[in-house]
């Protein structure tokens, strides 16, 4: 049986974080609590990872940031927030581009396990919650951007994808649209599922029949959005609006429309997500959902560093930040 930190914590009647502090010889743990934890370790036959046990004495002062696609501007803004705060706290940051490959994401995590890194921040991870929790339970320090994970040692920050997706569809419906395309990202991304869920819930709220042929995969990049729109146009489907799950795909929609002579927004409304810098400079300006990307990165790394240095952390571990629908020229047109 593979005994984990959570098993020791349950037997000792303490939190996994307390077990970790005992293993790391923290002075903040009372002798009574330490005795309980050590007794549980002995009775269960738990063998802590030697690397995790020596965490305090082997600090590299380096944090890894693992992203699925370094080319996406959304990730760049989050990383900027992480890097600025980490630098102020005397930590270095290593950026790891997983190139949308779960295997590569896992490979980068070996840098954490061999102590090249003190901690790793996963932005929109491809790994499952269970896999991430298993790594944390072995004593390694992780944080997550873009997803809520139920674990008391994993700080996470995220936006409500379902809520803002419903707001996008509501905006389009109120402007006279009922046939709305949804462009999703790559299949493994939780953002794809949650934004699709919001789209579907909004359709139900407005009693609009679901048309599965209006769902296309654009892989969260401009080329994917362009190819997805070409497929939709080639099938001669009727639709008057497109909700792209990020601004990168929305740019691909613009390109496909320009080639077909389709005017935005009078013939086709378009809304994206992320409020990328280019969104307000293209013509027409792109309606989009703004997420506080820099703030998300900055706040999360602040909490992560606090956790690593045993400062106050238990009071607040998860953060759900607000998003805002910004209506611009690409959808600010009422269809009669």
mmCIF file of C-alpha atoms in Angstrom:
data_model
loop_
_atom_site.group_PDB
_atom_site.id
_atom_site.type_symbol
_atom_site.label_atom_id
_atom_site.label_comp_id
_atom_site.label_asym_id
_atom_site.label_seq_id
_atom_site.Cartn_x
_atom_site.Cartn_y
_atom_site.Cartn_z
ATOM 1 C CA UNK A 1 0.000 0.000 0.000
ATOM 2 C CA UNK A 2 1.313 3.446 -0.966
ATOM 3 C CA UNK A 3 1.065 5.491 2.226
ATOM 4 C CA UNK A 4 0.688 9.224 1.590
ATOM 5 C CA UNK A 5 0.895 12.389 3.665
ATOM 6 C CA UNK A 6 -2.911 12.578 3.778
ATOM 7 C CA UNK A 7 -3.017 9.108 5.396
ATOM 8 C CA UNK A 8 -0.568 10.201 8.078
ATOM 9 C CA UNK A 9 -2.554 13.402 8.622
ATOM 10 C CA UNK A 10 -5.831 11.493 9.037
ATOM 11 C CA UNK A 11 -4.321 9.079 11.566
ATOM 12 C CA UNK A 12 -2.672 11.869 13.569
ATOM 13 C CA UNK A 13 -5.761 14.087 13.414
ATOM 14 C CA UNK A 14 -3.918 17.005 11.826
ATOM 15 C CA UNK A 15 -3.761 18.635 8.387
ATOM 16 C CA UNK A 16 -1.408 17.434 5.623
ATOM 17 C CA UNK A 17 0.304 20.834 5.864
ATOM 18 C CA UNK A 18 1.119 20.121 9.525
ATOM 19 C CA UNK A 19 2.611 16.745 8.605
ATOM 20 C CA UNK A 20 4.720 18.495 5.983
ATOM 21 C CA UNK A 21 5.942 21.026 8.557
ATOM 22 C CA UNK A 22 6.928 18.192 10.903
ATOM 23 C CA UNK A 23 8.863 16.485 8.106
ATOM 24 C CA UNK A 24 10.561 19.782 7.293
ATOM 25 C CA UNK A 25 11.460 20.279 10.986
ATOM 26 C CA UNK A 26 9.524 23.512 11.280
ATOM 27 C CA UNK A 27 9.759 25.320 14.610
ATOM 28 C CA UNK A 28 6.088 26.350 14.368
ATOM 29 C CA UNK A 29 4.849 22.849 15.324
ATOM 30 C CA UNK A 30 4.376 22.066 19.014
ATOM 31 C CA UNK A 31 6.174 19.102 20.545
ATOM 32 C CA UNK A 32 2.828 17.450 21.307
ATOM 33 C CA UNK A 33 1.685 17.694 17.685
ATOM 34 C CA UNK A 34 5.060 16.535 16.428
ATOM 35 C CA UNK A 35 4.859 13.467 18.675
ATOM 36 C CA UNK A 36 1.417 12.576 17.306
ATOM 37 C CA UNK A 37 2.624 12.901 13.733
ATOM 38 C CA UNK A 38 5.782 10.880 14.318
ATOM 39 C CA UNK A 39 3.762 8.139 16.015
ATOM 40 C CA UNK A 40 1.388 7.985 13.021
ATOM 41 C CA UNK A 41 4.353 7.827 10.646
ATOM 42 C CA UNK A 42 5.839 4.931 12.581
ATOM 43 C CA UNK A 43 2.578 2.983 12.844
ATOM 44 C CA UNK A 44 1.750 3.397 9.168
ATOM 45 C CA UNK A 45 5.281 2.732 7.988
ATOM 46 C CA UNK A 46 5.337 5.956 6.003
ATOM 47 C CA UNK A 47 8.618 6.722 4.242
ATOM 48 C CA UNK A 48 8.793 10.405 3.328
ATOM 49 C CA UNK A 49 10.609 11.371 0.179
ATOM 50 C CA UNK A 50 14.102 12.367 1.239
ATOM 51 C CA UNK A 51 14.022 15.361 -1.052
ATOM 52 C CA UNK A 52 10.773 16.677 0.421
ATOM 53 C CA UNK A 53 12.035 16.031 3.939
ATOM 54 C CA UNK A 54 15.029 18.254 3.365
ATOM 55 C CA UNK A 55 13.067 21.001 1.686
ATOM 56 C CA UNK A 56 14.190 23.768 4.023
ATOM 57 C CA UNK A 57 17.894 23.078 3.623
ATOM 58 C CA UNK A 58 17.825 22.581 -0.159
ATOM 59 C CA UNK A 59 16.040 25.674 -1.414
ATOM 60 C CA UNK A 60 16.931 26.676 -4.941
ATOM 61 C CA UNK A 61 14.937 29.952 -4.729
ATOM 62 C CA UNK A 62 13.514 29.054 -8.125
ATOM 63 C CA UNK A 63 9.889 28.599 -9.183
ATOM 64 C CA UNK A 64 8.884 26.845 -12.401
ATOM 65 C CA UNK A 65 5.897 28.064 -14.411
ATOM 66 C CA UNK A 66 4.468 25.406 -16.722
ATOM 67 C CA UNK A 67 2.195 26.676 -19.488
ATOM 68 C CA UNK A 68 0.433 24.734 -22.256
ATOM 69 C CA UNK A 69 1.359 27.219 -25.005
ATOM 70 C CA UNK A 70 3.862 30.046 -24.533
ATOM 71 C CA UNK A 71 2.625 31.750 -27.730
ATOM 72 C CA UNK A 72 -0.758 32.637 -26.229
ATOM 73 C CA UNK A 73 -0.825 36.197 -24.901
ATOM 74 C CA UNK A 74 -3.101 35.182 -22.011
ATOM 75 C CA UNK A 75 -0.272 33.161 -20.498
ATOM 76 C CA UNK A 76 2.238 35.958 -21.066
ATOM 77 C CA UNK A 77 0.236 38.347 -18.878
ATOM 78 C CA UNK A 78 -0.153 35.775 -16.097
ATOM 79 C CA UNK A 79 3.581 35.017 -16.232
ATOM 80 C CA UNK A 80 4.412 38.720 -16.022
ATOM 81 C CA UNK A 81 2.484 38.970 -12.750
ATOM 82 C CA UNK A 82 4.219 35.875 -11.403
ATOM 83 C CA UNK A 83 7.688 37.007 -12.416
ATOM 84 C CA UNK A 84 7.408 40.536 -11.013
ATOM 85 C CA UNK A 85 6.267 39.405 -7.565
ATOM 86 C CA UNK A 86 8.705 36.473 -7.476
ATOM 87 C CA UNK A 87 11.597 38.801 -8.336
ATOM 88 C CA UNK A 88 10.598 41.172 -5.540
ATOM 89 C CA UNK A 89 10.656 38.218 -3.142
ATOM 90 C CA UNK A 90 14.148 37.125 -4.353
ATOM 91 C CA UNK A 91 12.925 34.124 -6.370
ATOM 92 C CA UNK A 92 13.914 33.267 -9.921
ATOM 93 C CA UNK A 93 11.342 32.015 -12.440
ATOM 94 C CA UNK A 94 11.820 29.350 -15.122
ATOM 95 C CA UNK A 95 9.224 29.212 -17.905
ATOM 96 C CA UNK A 96 8.382 25.753 -19.285
ATOM 97 C CA UNK A 97 6.339 25.450 -22.503
ATOM 98 C CA UNK A 98 4.440 22.142 -22.558
ATOM 99 C CA UNK A 99 3.263 22.745 -26.162
ATOM 100 C CA UNK A 100 -0.180 21.335 -25.292
ATOM 101 C CA UNK A 101 1.342 17.951 -24.458
ATOM 102 C CA UNK A 102 0.395 16.316 -21.179
ATOM 103 C CA UNK A 103 3.519 14.143 -21.308
ATOM 104 C CA UNK A 104 5.765 17.185 -21.652
ATOM 105 C CA UNK A 105 3.947 18.871 -18.755
ATOM 106 C CA UNK A 106 4.659 15.839 -16.576
ATOM 107 C CA UNK A 107 8.283 15.765 -17.717
ATOM 108 C CA UNK A 108 8.805 19.361 -16.597
ATOM 109 C CA UNK A 109 7.498 18.426 -13.156
ATOM 110 C CA UNK A 110 10.545 16.208 -12.713
ATOM 111 C CA UNK A 111 12.455 19.474 -12.211
ATOM 112 C CA UNK A 112 10.406 19.890 -9.062
ATOM 113 C CA UNK A 113 11.002 16.337 -7.938
ATOM 114 C CA UNK A 114 14.774 16.492 -8.346
ATOM 115 C CA UNK A 115 14.904 19.845 -6.486
ATOM 116 C CA UNK A 116 15.885 22.007 -9.427
ATOM 117 C CA UNK A 117 12.730 23.910 -8.455
ATOM 118 C CA UNK A 118 11.309 24.763 -5.039
ATOM 119 C CA UNK A 119 7.786 24.929 -6.451
ATOM 120 C CA UNK A 120 5.855 24.765 -9.703
ATOM 121 C CA UNK A 121 2.918 26.827 -10.919
ATOM 122 C CA UNK A 122 0.681 25.112 -13.455
ATOM 123 C CA UNK A 123 -1.245 27.490 -15.710
ATOM 124 C CA UNK A 124 -4.355 25.875 -17.221
ATOM 125 C CA UNK A 125 -2.865 22.415 -16.609
ATOM 126 C CA UNK A 126 -3.589 19.427 -18.815
ATOM 127 C CA UNK A 127 -3.123 17.015 -15.899
ATOM 128 C CA UNK A 128 -6.156 15.883 -13.928
ATOM 129 C CA UNK A 129 -6.947 17.146 -10.427
ATOM 130 C CA UNK A 130 -6.148 13.684 -9.071
ATOM 131 C CA UNK A 131 -2.696 13.636 -10.669
ATOM 132 C CA UNK A 132 -1.879 17.099 -9.350
ATOM 133 C CA UNK A 133 -3.038 16.189 -5.849
ATOM 134 C CA UNK A 134 -0.939 13.016 -5.870
ATOM 135 C CA UNK A 135 2.189 15.047 -6.569
ATOM 136 C CA UNK A 136 1.354 17.495 -3.791
ATOM 137 C CA UNK A 137 0.719 14.665 -1.321
ATOM 138 C CA UNK A 138 4.275 13.463 -1.857
ATOM 139 C CA UNK A 139 5.492 16.715 -0.326
ATOM 140 C CA UNK A 140 6.074 18.816 -3.444
ATOM 141 C CA UNK A 141 4.816 22.395 -3.654
ATOM 142 C CA UNK A 142 2.374 23.224 -6.438
ATOM 143 C CA UNK A 143 -0.041 26.019 -7.328
ATOM 144 C CA UNK A 144 -2.610 26.247 -10.119
ATOM 145 C CA UNK A 145 -3.898 29.112 -12.278
ATOM 146 C CA UNK A 146 -7.211 28.685 -14.079
ATOM 147 C CA UNK A 147 -8.729 25.836 -12.112
ATOM 148 C CA UNK A 148 -10.186 25.157 -8.676
ATOM 149 C CA UNK A 149 -8.638 22.145 -6.934
ATOM 150 C CA UNK A 150 -9.888 20.818 -3.596
ATOM 151 C CA UNK A 151 -6.689 20.433 -1.612
ATOM 152 C CA UNK A 152 -5.458 22.366 1.407
ATOM 153 C CA UNK A 153 -1.838 22.572 0.182
ATOM 154 C CA UNK A 154 -2.497 23.717 -3.394
ATOM 155 C CA UNK A 155 -3.247 27.427 -3.776
ATOM 156 C CA UNK A 156 -5.305 28.149 -6.875
ATOM 157 C CA UNK A 157 -6.862 31.116 -8.638
ATOM 158 C CA UNK A 158 -9.502 31.037 -11.344
ATOM 159 C CA UNK A 159 -12.408 32.839 -13.008
ATOM 160 C CA UNK A 160 -15.964 31.586 -13.381
ATOM 161 C CA UNK A 161 -15.928 30.321 -16.968
ATOM 162 C CA UNK A 162 -19.541 29.178 -16.850
ATOM 163 C CA UNK A 163 -20.817 32.509 -15.568
ATOM 164 C CA UNK A 164 -19.091 34.740 -18.086
ATOM 165 C CA UNK A 165 -19.892 32.391 -20.975
ATOM 166 C CA UNK A 166 -23.579 32.717 -20.116
ATOM 167 C CA UNK A 167 -23.133 36.497 -20.129
ATOM 168 C CA UNK A 168 -21.610 36.373 -23.624
ATOM 169 C CA UNK A 169 -24.520 34.361 -25.008
ATOM 170 C CA UNK A 170 -26.999 36.612 -23.209
ATOM 171 C CA UNK A 171 -25.413 39.657 -24.882
ATOM 172 C CA UNK A 172 -25.691 38.008 -28.306
ATOM 173 C CA UNK A 173 -29.291 36.888 -27.784
ATOM 174 C CA UNK A 174 -30.296 40.367 -26.639
ATOM 175 C CA UNK A 175 -28.875 41.656 -29.920
ATOM 176 C CA UNK A 176 -31.137 39.380 -31.938
ATOM 177 C CA UNK A 177 -28.985 36.254 -32.379
ATOM 178 C CA UNK A 178 -30.259 32.696 -31.938
ATOM 179 C CA UNK A 179 -27.912 30.724 -34.197
ATOM 180 C CA UNK A 180 -24.614 31.058 -32.330
ATOM 181 C CA UNK A 181 -21.424 29.148 -33.088
ATOM 182 C CA UNK A 182 -19.177 28.083 -30.207
ATOM 183 C CA UNK A 183 -15.478 27.643 -30.977
ATOM 184 C CA UNK A 184 -13.859 25.519 -28.274
ATOM 185 C CA UNK A 185 -10.190 25.045 -27.467
ATOM 186 C CA UNK A 186 -8.246 21.790 -27.390
ATOM 187 C CA UNK A 187 -10.138 18.868 -25.931
ATOM 188 C CA UNK A 188 -8.082 18.415 -22.738
ATOM 189 C CA UNK A 189 -8.528 21.991 -21.507
ATOM 190 C CA UNK A 190 -11.002 22.484 -18.667
ATOM 191 C CA UNK A 191 -11.641 26.006 -19.991
ATOM 192 C CA UNK A 192 -13.135 24.437 -23.119
ATOM 193 C CA UNK A 193 -15.582 22.327 -21.129
ATOM 194 C CA UNK A 194 -16.603 25.076 -18.718
ATOM 195 C CA UNK A 195 -17.110 27.697 -21.415
ATOM 196 C CA UNK A 196 -19.110 25.207 -23.454
ATOM 197 C CA UNK A 197 -21.168 24.463 -20.341
ATOM 198 C CA UNK A 198 -21.957 28.171 -19.947
ATOM 199 C CA UNK A 199 -22.912 28.395 -23.623
ATOM 200 C CA UNK A 200 -25.273 25.424 -23.313
ATOM 201 C CA UNK A 201 -26.856 26.704 -20.101
ATOM 202 C CA UNK A 202 -27.552 30.063 -21.723
ATOM 203 C CA UNK A 203 -29.200 28.387 -24.702
ATOM 204 C CA UNK A 204 -31.471 26.494 -22.304
ATOM 205 C CA UNK A 205 -32.261 29.662 -20.373
ATOM 206 C CA UNK A 206 -33.442 31.328 -23.585
ATOM 207 C CA UNK A 207 -35.195 28.181 -24.895
ATOM 208 C CA UNK A 208 -32.926 28.065 -27.944
ATOM 209 C CA UNK A 209 -32.547 24.548 -29.423
ATOM 210 C CA UNK A 210 -29.006 23.192 -29.259
ATOM 211 C CA UNK A 211 -27.458 22.636 -32.688
ATOM 212 C CA UNK A 212 -24.396 20.369 -32.288
ATOM 213 C CA UNK A 213 -23.234 21.229 -35.808
ATOM 214 C CA UNK A 214 -22.459 24.756 -34.539
ATOM 215 C CA UNK A 215 -19.751 23.492 -32.181
ATOM 216 C CA UNK A 216 -16.241 23.467 -33.651
ATOM 217 C CA UNK A 217 -12.747 22.989 -32.211
ATOM 218 C CA UNK A 218 -10.260 25.780 -32.853
ATOM 219 C CA UNK A 219 -7.468 24.582 -30.526
ATOM 220 C CA UNK A 220 -7.148 27.973 -28.797
ATOM 221 C CA UNK A 221 -5.034 29.482 -31.588
ATOM 222 C CA UNK A 222 -5.536 31.764 -34.577
ATOM 223 C CA UNK A 223 -4.905 29.086 -37.178
ATOM 224 C CA UNK A 224 -7.342 26.727 -35.483
ATOM 225 C CA UNK A 225 -10.039 29.398 -35.367
ATOM 226 C CA UNK A 226 -9.484 30.156 -39.042
ATOM 227 C CA UNK A 227 -9.738 26.496 -40.090
ATOM 228 C CA UNK A 228 -12.799 25.940 -37.877
ATOM 229 C CA UNK A 229 -14.621 28.828 -39.532
ATOM 230 C CA UNK A 230 -13.694 27.576 -42.998
ATOM 231 C CA UNK A 231 -15.248 24.207 -42.114
ATOM 232 C CA UNK A 232 -18.419 25.906 -40.901
ATOM 233 C CA UNK A 233 -18.689 28.104 -43.992
ATOM 234 C CA UNK A 234 -18.061 25.141 -46.310
ATOM 235 C CA UNK A 235 -21.010 23.286 -44.755
ATOM 236 C CA UNK A 236 -23.310 26.222 -45.614
ATOM 237 C CA UNK A 237 -24.722 26.326 -42.088
ATOM 238 C CA UNK A 238 -26.918 29.197 -40.967
ATOM 239 C CA UNK A 239 -25.498 31.216 -38.078
ATOM 240 C CA UNK A 240 -25.250 34.909 -37.234
ATOM 241 C CA UNK A 241 -22.806 35.005 -34.331
ATOM 242 C CA UNK A 242 -19.616 33.331 -33.090
ATOM 243 C CA UNK A 243 -18.522 32.931 -29.487
ATOM 244 C CA UNK A 244 -14.824 32.042 -29.595
ATOM 245 C CA UNK A 245 -13.425 30.623 -26.344
ATOM 246 C CA UNK A 246 -10.397 32.913 -26.651
ATOM 247 C CA UNK A 247 -9.289 35.964 -28.636
ATOM 248 C CA UNK A 248 -6.670 34.010 -30.586
ATOM 249 C CA UNK A 249 -9.398 31.967 -32.277
ATOM 250 C CA UNK A 250 -11.493 35.096 -32.800
ATOM 251 C CA UNK A 251 -8.650 36.550 -34.881
ATOM 252 C CA UNK A 252 -8.869 33.459 -37.072
ATOM 253 C CA UNK A 253 -12.597 34.133 -37.473
ATOM 254 C CA UNK A 254 -11.782 37.645 -38.722
ATOM 255 C CA UNK A 255 -9.400 36.234 -41.343
ATOM 256 C CA UNK A 256 -11.944 33.669 -42.582
ATOM 257 C CA UNK A 257 -14.645 36.333 -42.788
ATOM 258 C CA UNK A 258 -12.365 38.694 -44.738
ATOM 259 C CA UNK A 259 -11.707 35.955 -47.312
ATOM 260 C CA UNK A 260 -15.431 35.263 -47.727
ATOM 261 C CA UNK A 261 -16.463 38.914 -47.846
ATOM 262 C CA UNK A 262 -18.529 38.586 -44.640
ATOM 263 C CA UNK A 263 -18.859 41.839 -42.721
ATOM 264 C CA UNK A 264 -18.411 41.962 -38.943
ATOM 265 C CA UNK A 265 -20.717 42.734 -37.114
ATOM 266 C CA UNK A 266 -23.532 43.420 -39.607
ATOM 267 C CA UNK A 267 -23.428 39.908 -41.077
ATOM 268 C CA UNK A 268 -21.670 38.070 -38.269
ATOM 269 C CA UNK A 269 -21.147 39.082 -34.644
ATOM 270 C CA UNK A 270 -17.953 37.881 -32.946
ATOM 271 C CA UNK A 271 -17.020 37.704 -29.246
ATOM 272 C CA UNK A 272 -13.785 36.346 -27.776
ATOM 273 C CA UNK A 273 -12.259 35.802 -24.336
ATOM 274 C CA UNK A 274 -9.099 37.226 -22.652
ATOM 275 C CA UNK A 275 -9.016 40.878 -23.792
ATOM 276 C CA UNK A 276 -5.699 40.471 -25.564
ATOM 277 C CA UNK A 277 -3.874 43.680 -26.453
ATOM 278 C CA UNK A 278 -4.647 43.374 -30.146
ATOM 279 C CA UNK A 279 -8.393 43.067 -29.492
ATOM 280 C CA UNK A 280 -8.849 46.842 -29.258
ATOM 281 C CA UNK A 281 -6.687 47.643 -32.278
ATOM 282 C CA UNK A 282 -8.210 45.409 -34.950
ATOM 283 C CA UNK A 283 -11.157 46.585 -37.079
ATOM 284 C CA UNK A 284 -13.815 46.334 -35.869
ATOM 285 C CA UNK A 285 -12.598 46.239 -32.281
ATOM 286 C CA UNK A 286 -13.230 42.854 -30.709
ATOM 287 C CA UNK A 287 -15.832 42.290 -27.999
ATOM 288 C CA UNK A 288 -14.225 40.096 -25.370
ATOM 289 C CA UNK A 289 -14.191 38.964 -21.750
ATOM 290 C CA UNK A 290 -11.522 40.624 -19.654
ATOM 291 C CA UNK A 291 -9.792 38.494 -17.027
ATOM 292 C CA UNK A 292 -7.346 40.133 -14.564
ATOM 293 C CA UNK A 293 -4.467 38.024 -15.831
ATOM 294 C CA UNK A 294 -1.564 39.957 -14.286
ATOM 295 C CA UNK A 295 -3.320 40.108 -10.918
ATOM 296 C CA UNK A 296 -4.037 36.388 -11.014
ATOM 297 C CA UNK A 297 -0.366 35.551 -11.470
ATOM 298 C CA UNK A 298 0.842 38.090 -8.901
ATOM 299 C CA UNK A 299 -1.617 37.082 -6.178
ATOM 300 C CA UNK A 300 -1.050 33.365 -6.619
ATOM 301 C CA UNK A 301 2.745 33.477 -6.436
ATOM 302 C CA UNK A 302 2.528 35.697 -3.345
ATOM 303 C CA UNK A 303 0.471 33.026 -1.583
ATOM 304 C CA UNK A 304 2.725 30.253 -2.849
ATOM 305 C CA UNK A 305 5.857 31.924 -1.501
ATOM 306 C CA UNK A 306 4.107 32.518 1.820
ATOM 307 C CA UNK A 307 3.321 28.813 1.987
ATOM 308 C CA UNK A 308 6.913 27.822 1.260
ATOM 309 C CA UNK A 309 8.181 30.146 3.980
ATOM 310 C CA UNK A 310 5.570 29.022 6.514
ATOM 311 C CA UNK A 311 3.933 32.426 6.812
ATOM 312 C CA UNK A 312 0.197 32.838 7.310
ATOM 313 C CA UNK A 313 -1.515 30.877 4.560
ATOM 314 C CA UNK A 314 -4.347 28.741 5.904
ATOM 315 C CA UNK A 315 -6.825 31.649 6.030
ATOM 316 C CA UNK A 316 -7.167 31.928 2.267
ATOM 317 C CA UNK A 317 -6.044 29.353 -0.272
ATOM 318 C CA UNK A 318 -8.398 29.677 -3.252
ATOM 319 C CA UNK A 319 -9.335 32.813 -5.138
ATOM 320 C CA UNK A 320 -12.152 33.267 -7.644
ATOM 321 C CA UNK A 321 -11.676 36.573 -9.441
ATOM 322 C CA UNK A 322 -14.264 38.533 -11.385
ATOM 323 C CA UNK A 323 -14.311 38.856 -15.163
ATOM 324 C CA UNK A 324 -15.967 41.521 -17.298
ATOM 325 C CA UNK A 325 -17.653 41.402 -20.696
ATOM 326 C CA UNK A 326 -16.349 44.294 -22.800
ATOM 327 C CA UNK A 327 -18.705 45.074 -25.662
ATOM 328 C CA UNK A 328 -16.940 46.581 -28.669
ATOM 329 C CA UNK A 329 -17.545 46.942 -32.380
ATOM 330 C CA UNK A 330 -17.546 43.251 -33.322
ATOM 331 C CA UNK A 331 -20.887 42.563 -31.607
ATOM 332 C CA UNK A 332 -22.372 45.985 -30.804
ATOM 333 C CA UNK A 333 -25.014 45.737 -33.497
ATOM 334 C CA UNK A 334 -28.641 44.765 -33.074
ATOM 335 C CA UNK A 335 -29.904 42.251 -35.605
ATOM 336 C CA UNK A 336 -33.550 42.851 -36.540
#
